[in-house]
Amino acid sequence: MIWNNHLYVGESVSLKLQKLKWRINHNAGVLGVYLISLASNPDNLLDIIPSTDLKLLGYPKRFLHIIGIAGSYDEAVELVIQIVNDTMKAQGDLDVRGFLKEDQE
């Protein structure tokens, strides 16, 4: 799993971010937390994944690129809107992958 350098973090999880990242990286259960990643389907922009899905056997998490973390589904949707808005302001298009790649450099 790859964590983005500039991680979008929801307010409800901001104070316990390091602990949540550790638990997710070590396959410990975390209820009520949602991860935002680059879409697995190139026709989509982003995926919202319940962190409990990562515990499923065979879940393809090796190349999962995490760009956001939220404490609820609604908060995750708000973060996705923020990411898309930031992309539009910076580039004038919806190339989220390109925007985040630039952000890493």
GROMACS .gro file of C-alpha atoms in nm, residues 45-90:
model
   46
   45LEU     CA    1  -1.143   0.920  -1.087
   46LEU     CA    2  -1.130   0.783  -0.732
   47ASP     CA    3  -1.246   0.490  -0.518
   48ILE     CA    4  -1.388   0.511  -0.167
   49ILE     CA    5  -1.300   0.192   0.020
   50PRO     CA    6  -1.414   0.087   0.368
   51SER     CA    7  -1.098   0.001   0.560
   52THR     CA    8  -1.254  -0.329   0.664
   53ASP     CA    9  -1.241  -0.441   0.299
   54LEU     CA   10  -0.860  -0.447   0.320
   55LYS     CA   11  -0.882  -0.742   0.560
   56LEU     CA   12  -1.054  -0.955   0.296
   57LEU     CA   13  -0.837  -1.235   0.171
   58GLY     CA   14  -0.710  -1.160  -0.177
   59TYR     CA   15  -0.794  -0.788  -0.174
   60PRO     CA   16  -0.551  -0.624  -0.419
   61LYS     CA   17  -0.392  -0.380  -0.176
   62ARG     CA   18  -0.029  -0.412  -0.278
   63PHE     CA   19  -0.044  -0.129  -0.534
   64LEU     CA   20  -0.327   0.062  -0.369
   65HIS     CA   21  -0.242   0.434  -0.370
   66ILE     CA   22  -0.413   0.600  -0.072
   67ILE     CA   23  -0.472   0.973  -0.107
   68GLY     CA   24  -0.727   1.034   0.166
   69ILE     CA   25  -0.873   0.899   0.488
   70ALA     CA   26  -1.204   0.982   0.651
   71GLY     CA   27  -1.406   0.883   0.957
   72SER     CA   28  -1.735   0.828   0.772
   73TYR     CA   29  -1.863   0.773   0.421
   74ASP     CA   30  -2.009   1.125   0.408
   75GLU     CA   31  -1.677   1.272   0.514
   76ALA     CA   32  -1.503   1.065   0.244
   77VAL     CA   33  -1.740   1.206  -0.018
   78GLU     CA   34  -1.659   1.559   0.104
   79LEU     CA   35  -1.287   1.483   0.068
   80VAL     CA   36  -1.341   1.352  -0.285
   81ILE     CA   37  -1.519   1.677  -0.371
   82GLN     CA   38  -1.227   1.871  -0.223
   83ILE     CA   39  -0.974   1.668  -0.425
   84VAL     CA   40  -1.167   1.722  -0.749
   85ASN     CA   41  -1.203   2.096  -0.673
   86ASP     CA   42  -0.829   2.126  -0.599
   87THR     CA   43  -0.754   1.948  -0.926
   88MET     CA   44  -0.985   2.180  -1.122
   89LYS     CA   45  -0.832   2.493  -0.963
   90ALA     CA   46  -0.475   2.379  -1.025
   0.00000   0.00000   0.00000
